[in-house]
PDB file of C-alpha atoms in Angstrom:
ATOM      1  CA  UNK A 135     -17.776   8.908   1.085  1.00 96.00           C
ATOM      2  CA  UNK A 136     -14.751   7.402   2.471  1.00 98.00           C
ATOM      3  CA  UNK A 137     -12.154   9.825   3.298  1.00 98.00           C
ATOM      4  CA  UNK A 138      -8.596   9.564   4.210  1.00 98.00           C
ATOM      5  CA  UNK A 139      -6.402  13.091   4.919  1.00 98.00           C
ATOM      6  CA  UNK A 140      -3.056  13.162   5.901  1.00 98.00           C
ATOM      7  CA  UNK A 141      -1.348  16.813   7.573  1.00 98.00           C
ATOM      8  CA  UNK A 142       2.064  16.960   8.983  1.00 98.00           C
ATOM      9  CA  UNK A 143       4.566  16.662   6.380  1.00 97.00           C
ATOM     10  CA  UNK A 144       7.745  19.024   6.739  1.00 96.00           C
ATOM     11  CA  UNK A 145      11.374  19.442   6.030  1.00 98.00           C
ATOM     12  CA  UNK A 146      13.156  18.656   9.097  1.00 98.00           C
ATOM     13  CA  UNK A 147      17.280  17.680   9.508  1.00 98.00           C
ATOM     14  CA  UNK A 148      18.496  14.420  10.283  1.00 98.00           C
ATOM     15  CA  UNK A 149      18.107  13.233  13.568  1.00 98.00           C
ATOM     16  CA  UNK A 150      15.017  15.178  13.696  1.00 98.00           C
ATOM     17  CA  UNK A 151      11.495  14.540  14.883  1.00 98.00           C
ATOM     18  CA  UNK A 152       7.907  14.707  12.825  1.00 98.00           C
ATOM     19  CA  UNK A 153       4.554  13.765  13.655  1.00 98.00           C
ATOM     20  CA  UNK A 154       2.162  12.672  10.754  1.00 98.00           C
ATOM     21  CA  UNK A 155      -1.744  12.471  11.057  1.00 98.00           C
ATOM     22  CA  UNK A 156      -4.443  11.130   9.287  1.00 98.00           C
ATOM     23  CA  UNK A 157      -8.076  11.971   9.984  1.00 98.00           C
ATOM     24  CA  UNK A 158     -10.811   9.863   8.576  1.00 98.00           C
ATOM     25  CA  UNK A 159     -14.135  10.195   7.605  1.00 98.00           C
ATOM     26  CA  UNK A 160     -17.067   8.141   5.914  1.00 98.00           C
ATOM     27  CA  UNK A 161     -16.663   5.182   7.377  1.00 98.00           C
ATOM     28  CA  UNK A 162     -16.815   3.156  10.596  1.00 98.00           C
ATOM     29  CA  UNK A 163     -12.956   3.826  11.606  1.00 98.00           C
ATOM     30  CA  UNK A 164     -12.878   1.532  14.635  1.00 97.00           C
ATOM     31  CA  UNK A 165     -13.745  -1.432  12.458  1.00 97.00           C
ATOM     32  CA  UNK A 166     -10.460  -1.648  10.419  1.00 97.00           C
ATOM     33  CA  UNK A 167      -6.961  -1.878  10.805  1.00 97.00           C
ATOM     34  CA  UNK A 168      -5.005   0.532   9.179  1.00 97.00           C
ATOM     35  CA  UNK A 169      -1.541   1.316   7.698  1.00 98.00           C
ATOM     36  CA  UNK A 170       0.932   3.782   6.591  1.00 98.00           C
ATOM     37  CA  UNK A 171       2.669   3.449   3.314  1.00 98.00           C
ATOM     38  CA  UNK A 172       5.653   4.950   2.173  1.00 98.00           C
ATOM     39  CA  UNK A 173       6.786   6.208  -1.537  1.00 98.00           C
ATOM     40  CA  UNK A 174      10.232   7.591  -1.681  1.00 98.00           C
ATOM     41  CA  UNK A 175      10.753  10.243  -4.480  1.00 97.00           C
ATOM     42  CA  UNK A 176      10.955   8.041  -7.742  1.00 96.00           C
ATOM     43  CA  UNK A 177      10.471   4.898  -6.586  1.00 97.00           C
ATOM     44  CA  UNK A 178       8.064   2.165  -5.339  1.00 98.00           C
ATOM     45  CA  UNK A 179       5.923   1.864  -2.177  1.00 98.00           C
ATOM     46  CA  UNK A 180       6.900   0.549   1.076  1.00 98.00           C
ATOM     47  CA  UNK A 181       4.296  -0.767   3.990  1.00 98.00           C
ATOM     48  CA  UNK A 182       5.810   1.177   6.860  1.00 98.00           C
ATOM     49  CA  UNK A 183       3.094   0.032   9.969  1.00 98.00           C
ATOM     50  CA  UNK A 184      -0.465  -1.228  10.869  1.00 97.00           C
ATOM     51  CA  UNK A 185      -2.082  -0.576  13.953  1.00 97.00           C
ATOM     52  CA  UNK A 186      -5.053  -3.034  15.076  1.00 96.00           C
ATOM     53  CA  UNK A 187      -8.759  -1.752  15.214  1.00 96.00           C
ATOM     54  CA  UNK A 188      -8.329  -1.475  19.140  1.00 96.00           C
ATOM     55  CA  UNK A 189      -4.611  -0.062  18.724  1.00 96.00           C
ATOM     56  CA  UNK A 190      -3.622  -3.827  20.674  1.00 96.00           C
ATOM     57  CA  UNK A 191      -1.405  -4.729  18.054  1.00 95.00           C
ATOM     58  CA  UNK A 192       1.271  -3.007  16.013  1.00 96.00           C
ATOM     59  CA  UNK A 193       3.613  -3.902  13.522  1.00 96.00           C
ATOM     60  CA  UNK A 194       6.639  -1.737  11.934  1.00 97.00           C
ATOM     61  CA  UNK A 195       8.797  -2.433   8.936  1.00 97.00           C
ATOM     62  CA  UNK A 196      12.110  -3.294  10.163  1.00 96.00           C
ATOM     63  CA  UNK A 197      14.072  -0.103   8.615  1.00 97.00           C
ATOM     64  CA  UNK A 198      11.579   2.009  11.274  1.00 98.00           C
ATOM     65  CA  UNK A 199      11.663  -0.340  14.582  1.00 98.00           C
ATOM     66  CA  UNK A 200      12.716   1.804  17.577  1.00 98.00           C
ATOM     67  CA  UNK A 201      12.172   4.960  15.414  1.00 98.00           C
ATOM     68  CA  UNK A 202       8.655   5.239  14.394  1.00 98.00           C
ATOM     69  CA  UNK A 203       5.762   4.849  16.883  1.00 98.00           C
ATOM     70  CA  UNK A 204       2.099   4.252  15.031  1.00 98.00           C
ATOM     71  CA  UNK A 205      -1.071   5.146  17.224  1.00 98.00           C
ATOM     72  CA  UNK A 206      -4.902   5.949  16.445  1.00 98.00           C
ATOM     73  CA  UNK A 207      -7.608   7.649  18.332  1.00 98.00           C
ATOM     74  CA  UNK A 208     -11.159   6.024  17.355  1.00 98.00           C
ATOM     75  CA  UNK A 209     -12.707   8.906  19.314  1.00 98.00           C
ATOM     76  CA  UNK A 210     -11.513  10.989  16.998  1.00 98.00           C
ATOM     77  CA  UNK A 211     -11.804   9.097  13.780  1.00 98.00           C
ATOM     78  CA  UNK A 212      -7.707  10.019  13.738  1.00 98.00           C
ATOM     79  CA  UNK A 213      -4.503   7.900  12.715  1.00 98.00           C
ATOM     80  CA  UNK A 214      -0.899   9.096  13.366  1.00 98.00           C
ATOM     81  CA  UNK A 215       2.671   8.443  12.979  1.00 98.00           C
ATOM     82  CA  UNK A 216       5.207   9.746  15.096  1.00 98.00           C
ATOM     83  CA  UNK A 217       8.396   9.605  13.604  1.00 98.00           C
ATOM     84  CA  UNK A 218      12.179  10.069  15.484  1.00 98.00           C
ATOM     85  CA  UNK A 219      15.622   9.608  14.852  1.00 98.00           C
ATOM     86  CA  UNK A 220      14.656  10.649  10.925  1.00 98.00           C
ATOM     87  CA  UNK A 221      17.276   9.760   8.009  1.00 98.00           C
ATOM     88  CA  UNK A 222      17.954  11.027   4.959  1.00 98.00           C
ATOM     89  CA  UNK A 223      16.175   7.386   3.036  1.00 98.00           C
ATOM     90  CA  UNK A 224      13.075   8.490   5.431  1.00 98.00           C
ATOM     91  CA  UNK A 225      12.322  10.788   3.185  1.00 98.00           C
ATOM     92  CA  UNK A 226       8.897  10.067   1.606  1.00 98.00           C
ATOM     93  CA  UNK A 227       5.661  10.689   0.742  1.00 98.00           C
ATOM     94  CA  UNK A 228       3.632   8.949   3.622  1.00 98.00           C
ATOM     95  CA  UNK A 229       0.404   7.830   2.840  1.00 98.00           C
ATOM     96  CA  UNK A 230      -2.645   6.299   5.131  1.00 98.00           C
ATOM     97  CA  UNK A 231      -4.372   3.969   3.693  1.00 98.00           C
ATOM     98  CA  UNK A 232      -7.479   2.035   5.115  1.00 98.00           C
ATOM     99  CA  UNK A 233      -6.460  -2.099   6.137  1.00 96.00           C
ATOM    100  CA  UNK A 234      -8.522  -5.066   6.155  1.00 93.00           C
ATOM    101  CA  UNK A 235     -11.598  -5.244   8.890  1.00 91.00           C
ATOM    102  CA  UNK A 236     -10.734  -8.792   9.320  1.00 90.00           C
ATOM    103  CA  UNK A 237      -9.007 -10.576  12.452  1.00 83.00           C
ATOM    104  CA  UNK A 238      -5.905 -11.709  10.287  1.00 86.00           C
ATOM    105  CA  UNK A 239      -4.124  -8.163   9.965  1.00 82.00           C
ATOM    106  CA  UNK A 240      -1.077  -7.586   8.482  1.00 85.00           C
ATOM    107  CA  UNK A 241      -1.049 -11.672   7.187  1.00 92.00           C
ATOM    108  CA  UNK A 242      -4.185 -10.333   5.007  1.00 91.00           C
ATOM    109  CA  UNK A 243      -3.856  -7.014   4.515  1.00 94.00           C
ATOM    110  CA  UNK A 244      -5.561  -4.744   1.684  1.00 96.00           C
ATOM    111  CA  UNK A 245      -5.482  -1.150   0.858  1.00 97.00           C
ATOM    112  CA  UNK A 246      -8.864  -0.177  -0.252  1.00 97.00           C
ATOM    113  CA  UNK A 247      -9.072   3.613   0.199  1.00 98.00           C
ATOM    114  CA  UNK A 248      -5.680   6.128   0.604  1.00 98.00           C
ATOM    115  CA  UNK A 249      -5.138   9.248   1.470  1.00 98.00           C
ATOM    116  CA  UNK A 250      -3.048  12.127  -0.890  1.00 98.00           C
ATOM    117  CA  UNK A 251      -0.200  11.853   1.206  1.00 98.00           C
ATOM    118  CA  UNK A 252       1.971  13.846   3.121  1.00 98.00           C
ATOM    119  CA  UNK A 253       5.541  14.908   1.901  1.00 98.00           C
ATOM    120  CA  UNK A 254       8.305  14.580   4.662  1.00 98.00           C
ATOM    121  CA  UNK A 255      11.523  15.533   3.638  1.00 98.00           C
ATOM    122  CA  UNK A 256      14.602  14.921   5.665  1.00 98.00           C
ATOM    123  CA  UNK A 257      17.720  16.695   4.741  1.00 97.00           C
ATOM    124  CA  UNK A 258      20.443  19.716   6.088  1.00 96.00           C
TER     125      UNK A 258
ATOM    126  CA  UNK B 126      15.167  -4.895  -2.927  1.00 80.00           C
ATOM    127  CA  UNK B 127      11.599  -6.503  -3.197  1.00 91.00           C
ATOM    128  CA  UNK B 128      10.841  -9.941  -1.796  1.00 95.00           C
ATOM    129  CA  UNK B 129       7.943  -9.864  -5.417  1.00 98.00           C
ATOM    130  CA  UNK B 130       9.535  -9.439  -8.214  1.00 98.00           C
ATOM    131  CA  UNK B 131       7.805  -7.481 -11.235  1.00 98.00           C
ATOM    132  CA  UNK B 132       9.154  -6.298 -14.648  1.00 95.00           C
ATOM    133  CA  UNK B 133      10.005  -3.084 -15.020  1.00 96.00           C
ATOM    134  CA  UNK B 134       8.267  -2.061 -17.612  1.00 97.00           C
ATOM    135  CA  UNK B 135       5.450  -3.616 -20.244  1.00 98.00           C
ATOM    136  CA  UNK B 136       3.511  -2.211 -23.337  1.00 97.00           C
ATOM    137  CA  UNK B 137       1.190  -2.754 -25.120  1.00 97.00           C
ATOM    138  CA  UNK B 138      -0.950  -0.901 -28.098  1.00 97.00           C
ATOM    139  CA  UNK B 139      -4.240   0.066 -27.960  1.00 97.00           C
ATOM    140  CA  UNK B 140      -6.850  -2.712 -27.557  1.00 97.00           C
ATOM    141  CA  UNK B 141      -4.198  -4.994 -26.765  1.00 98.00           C
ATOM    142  CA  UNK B 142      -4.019  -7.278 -23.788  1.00 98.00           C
ATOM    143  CA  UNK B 143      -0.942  -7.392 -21.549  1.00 98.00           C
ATOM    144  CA  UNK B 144      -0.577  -9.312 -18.431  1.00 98.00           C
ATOM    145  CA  UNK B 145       2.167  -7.984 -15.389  1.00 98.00           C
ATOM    146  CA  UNK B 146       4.063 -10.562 -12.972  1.00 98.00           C
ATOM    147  CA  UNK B 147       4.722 -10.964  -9.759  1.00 98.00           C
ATOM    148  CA  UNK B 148       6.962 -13.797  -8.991  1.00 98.00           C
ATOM    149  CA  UNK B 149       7.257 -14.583  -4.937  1.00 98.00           C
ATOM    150  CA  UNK B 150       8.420 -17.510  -3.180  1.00 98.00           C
ATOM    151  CA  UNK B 151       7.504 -20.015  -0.553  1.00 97.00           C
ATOM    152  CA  UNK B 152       6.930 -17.720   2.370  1.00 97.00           C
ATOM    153  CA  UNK B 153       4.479 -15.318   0.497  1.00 98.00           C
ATOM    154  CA  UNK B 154       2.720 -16.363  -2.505  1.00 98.00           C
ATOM    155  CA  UNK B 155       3.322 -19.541  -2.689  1.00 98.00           C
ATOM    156  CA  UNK B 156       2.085 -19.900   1.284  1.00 97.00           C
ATOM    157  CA  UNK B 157      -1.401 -19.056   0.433  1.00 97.00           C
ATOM    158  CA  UNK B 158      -1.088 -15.515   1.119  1.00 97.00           C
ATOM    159  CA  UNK B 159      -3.977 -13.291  -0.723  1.00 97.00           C
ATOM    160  CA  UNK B 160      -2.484 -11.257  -3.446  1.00 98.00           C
ATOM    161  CA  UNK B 161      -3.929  -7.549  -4.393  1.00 98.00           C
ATOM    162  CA  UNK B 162      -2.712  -5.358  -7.312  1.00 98.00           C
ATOM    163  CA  UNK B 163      -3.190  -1.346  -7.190  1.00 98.00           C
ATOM    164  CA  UNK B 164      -2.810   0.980  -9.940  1.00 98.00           C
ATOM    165  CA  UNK B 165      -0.918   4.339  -9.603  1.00 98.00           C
ATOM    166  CA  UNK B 166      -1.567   7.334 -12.285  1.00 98.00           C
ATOM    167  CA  UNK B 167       1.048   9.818 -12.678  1.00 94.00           C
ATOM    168  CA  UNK B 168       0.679  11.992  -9.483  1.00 95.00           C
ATOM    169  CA  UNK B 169      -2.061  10.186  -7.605  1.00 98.00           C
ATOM    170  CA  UNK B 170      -2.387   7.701  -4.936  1.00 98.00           C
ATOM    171  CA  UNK B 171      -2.610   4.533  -5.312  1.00 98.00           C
ATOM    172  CA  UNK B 172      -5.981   2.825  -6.323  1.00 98.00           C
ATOM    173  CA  UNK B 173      -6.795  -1.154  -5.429  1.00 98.00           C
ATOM    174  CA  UNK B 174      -7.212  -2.751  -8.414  1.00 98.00           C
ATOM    175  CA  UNK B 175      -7.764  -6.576  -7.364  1.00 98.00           C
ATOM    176  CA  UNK B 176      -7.811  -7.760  -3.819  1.00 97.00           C
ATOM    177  CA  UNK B 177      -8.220 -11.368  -2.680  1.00 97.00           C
ATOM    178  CA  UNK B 178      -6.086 -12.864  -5.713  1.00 98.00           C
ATOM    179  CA  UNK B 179      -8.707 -12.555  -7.983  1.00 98.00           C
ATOM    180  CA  UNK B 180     -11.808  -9.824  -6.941  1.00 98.00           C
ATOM    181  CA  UNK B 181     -12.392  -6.635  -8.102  1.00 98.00           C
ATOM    182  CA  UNK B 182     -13.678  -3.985  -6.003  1.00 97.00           C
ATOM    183  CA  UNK B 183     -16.688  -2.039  -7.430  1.00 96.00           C
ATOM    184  CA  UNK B 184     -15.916  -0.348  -9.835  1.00 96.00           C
ATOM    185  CA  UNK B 185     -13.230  -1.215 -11.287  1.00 98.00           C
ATOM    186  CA  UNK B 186     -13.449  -2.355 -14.758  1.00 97.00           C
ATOM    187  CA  UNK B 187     -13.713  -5.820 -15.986  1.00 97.00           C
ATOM    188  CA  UNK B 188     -11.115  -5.451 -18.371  1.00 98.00           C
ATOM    189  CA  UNK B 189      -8.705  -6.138 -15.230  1.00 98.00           C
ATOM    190  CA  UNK B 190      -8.309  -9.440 -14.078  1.00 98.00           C
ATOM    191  CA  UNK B 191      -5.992 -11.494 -11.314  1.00 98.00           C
ATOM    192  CA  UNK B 192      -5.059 -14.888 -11.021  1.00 98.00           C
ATOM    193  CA  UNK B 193      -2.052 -16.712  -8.923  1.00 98.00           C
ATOM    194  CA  UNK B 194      -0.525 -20.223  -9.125  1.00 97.00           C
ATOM    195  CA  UNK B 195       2.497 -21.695  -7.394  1.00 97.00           C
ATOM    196  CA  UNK B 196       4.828 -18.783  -5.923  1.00 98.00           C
ATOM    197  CA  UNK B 197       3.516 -16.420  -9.153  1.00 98.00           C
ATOM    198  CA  UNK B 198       0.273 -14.103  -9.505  1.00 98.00           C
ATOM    199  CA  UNK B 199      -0.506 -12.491 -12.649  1.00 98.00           C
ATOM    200  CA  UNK B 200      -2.924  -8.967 -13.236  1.00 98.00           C
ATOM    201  CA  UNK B 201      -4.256  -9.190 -16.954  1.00 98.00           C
ATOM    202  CA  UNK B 202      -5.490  -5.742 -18.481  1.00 98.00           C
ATOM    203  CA  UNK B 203      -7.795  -6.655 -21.806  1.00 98.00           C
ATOM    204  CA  UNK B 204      -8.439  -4.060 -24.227  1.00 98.00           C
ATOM    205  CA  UNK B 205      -5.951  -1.667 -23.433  1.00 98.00           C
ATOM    206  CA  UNK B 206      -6.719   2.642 -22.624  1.00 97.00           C
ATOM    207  CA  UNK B 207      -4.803   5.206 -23.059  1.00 97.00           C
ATOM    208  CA  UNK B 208      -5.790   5.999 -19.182  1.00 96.00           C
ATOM    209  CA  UNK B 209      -4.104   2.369 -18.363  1.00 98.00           C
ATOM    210  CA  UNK B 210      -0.841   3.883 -18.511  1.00 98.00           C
ATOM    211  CA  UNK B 211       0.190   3.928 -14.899  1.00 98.00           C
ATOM    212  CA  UNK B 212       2.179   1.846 -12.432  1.00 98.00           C
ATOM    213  CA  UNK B 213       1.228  -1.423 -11.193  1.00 98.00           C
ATOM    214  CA  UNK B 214       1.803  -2.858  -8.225  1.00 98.00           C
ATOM    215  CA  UNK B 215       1.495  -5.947  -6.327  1.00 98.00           C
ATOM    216  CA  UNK B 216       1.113  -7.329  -2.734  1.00 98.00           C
ATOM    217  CA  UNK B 217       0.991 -10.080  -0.402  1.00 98.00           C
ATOM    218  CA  UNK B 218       2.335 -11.097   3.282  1.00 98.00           C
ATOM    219  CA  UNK B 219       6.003 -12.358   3.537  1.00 97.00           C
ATOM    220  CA  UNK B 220       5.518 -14.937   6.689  1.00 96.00           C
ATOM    221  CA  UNK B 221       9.808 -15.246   6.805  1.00 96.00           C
ATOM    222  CA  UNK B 222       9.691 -11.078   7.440  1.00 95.00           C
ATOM    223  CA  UNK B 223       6.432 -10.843   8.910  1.00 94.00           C
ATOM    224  CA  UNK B 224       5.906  -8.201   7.256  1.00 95.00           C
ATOM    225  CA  UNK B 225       3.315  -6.253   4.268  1.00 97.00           C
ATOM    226  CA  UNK B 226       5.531  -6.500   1.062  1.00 98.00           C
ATOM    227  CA  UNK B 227       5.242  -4.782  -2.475  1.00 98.00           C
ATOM    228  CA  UNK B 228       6.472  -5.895  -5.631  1.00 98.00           C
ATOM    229  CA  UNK B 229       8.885  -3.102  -7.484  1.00 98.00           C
ATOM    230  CA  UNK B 230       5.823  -2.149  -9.816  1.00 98.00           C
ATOM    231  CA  UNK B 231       5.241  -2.414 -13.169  1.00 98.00           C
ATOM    232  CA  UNK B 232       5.476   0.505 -15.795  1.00 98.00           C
ATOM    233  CA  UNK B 233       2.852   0.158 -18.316  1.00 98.00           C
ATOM    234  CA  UNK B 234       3.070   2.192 -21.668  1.00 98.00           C
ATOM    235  CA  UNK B 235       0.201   2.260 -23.934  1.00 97.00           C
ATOM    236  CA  UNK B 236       1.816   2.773 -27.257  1.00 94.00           C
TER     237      UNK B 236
END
């Protein structure tokens, strides 16, 4: 069974620093690209980053360039998502979600399996 | 504000059949890129409905269908569920952002 579970999520101030991770399970991680998705409280989802199945390539929304750094461990089945410089619209809840296996990457990316999420808040 | 534009809201009775847009443009849909269409219950993750434009993983009801032509794709739900009530979502690839890109999602009331 596929399995997808984020840990992480805080409250932390603006300008602050928080490190999301994702540890997977059931499945052949190193085969797939994956991605974090955003949902801010009330609204819709936002693709925040994908990470190629050898962590070669990475792409970032543009709100998060410079900000967010997206890595992955296949020895350790893990994802993560270090996030700096945090605003106030940051705050989310983050979810991993498992990407396409195929070569094309972001240009055909699919979400098949997610995690719960993680909640990070950003506020004073 | 989303580069796929959805309705806010639809509904539909019972056994009805509704069908949810998502209207793109030149650089996403209408370049060729592969629509998919998740489903969000109240308090869950997201779930993916159709992937590929048109394919549904296993699982998923045939009740649900997806089509696309031009710069539009289109997720049909046939007799409707009280459990269909949910948020719908679409996405594609924006080549002009480079970038993953959802629609604003769909409401759908079952009356």
């Amino acid at each position: 069974e596929v399995q997808l579970v984020e840990s992480g999520g805080d409250l932390v101030q603006p300008g602050g620093s928080l490190r999301l991770s994702c540890a997977a399970s059931g499945f052949t991680f190193s085969r797939y690209w994956m991605s974090w998705v955003r949902q801010a409280p009330g609204k819709g989802l936002e693709w925040v980053a994908n990470i190629k199945q050898d962590g070669s390539e990475k792409h970032y929304v543009a709100s998060v360039k410079g900000r967010f750094t997206i890595s992955r461990d296949n020895a350790k089945n893990s994802l993560s998502l270090q996030m700096n410089s945090l605003k106030a619209e940051d705050t989310a809840i983050y979810y991993c979600a498992r990407d396409t296996l195929r070569s094309c990457g972001g240009e055909c990316s699919s979400f098949d399996y997610w995690g719960q999420g993680a909640l990070a808040t950003v506020s004073s | 504000q989303s580069v796929l534009t959805q309705s806010p809201s639809v509904s539909g009775a019972p056994g009805q059949r509704v069908t949810i847009s998502c209207t793109g443009s030149s650089s996403n849909i209408g370049a060729g890129y592969e629509v998919h269409w998740y489903q969000q219950l109240p308090g869950a993750a997201p779930k993916l409905l159709i992937y590929g434009d048109i394919h549904r993983p296993s699982g998923v009801p045939d009740r649900f269908s997806g089509s696309k032509s031009g710069t539009s794709a289109s997720l049909a739900i046939t007799g409707l569920q009280a459990d269909d009530e949910a948020d719908y979502y679409c996405q594609s690839y924006d080549s002009s952002l480079s970038d993953v890109v959802f629609g604003g999602g769909t409401k759908l009331t079952v009356l």
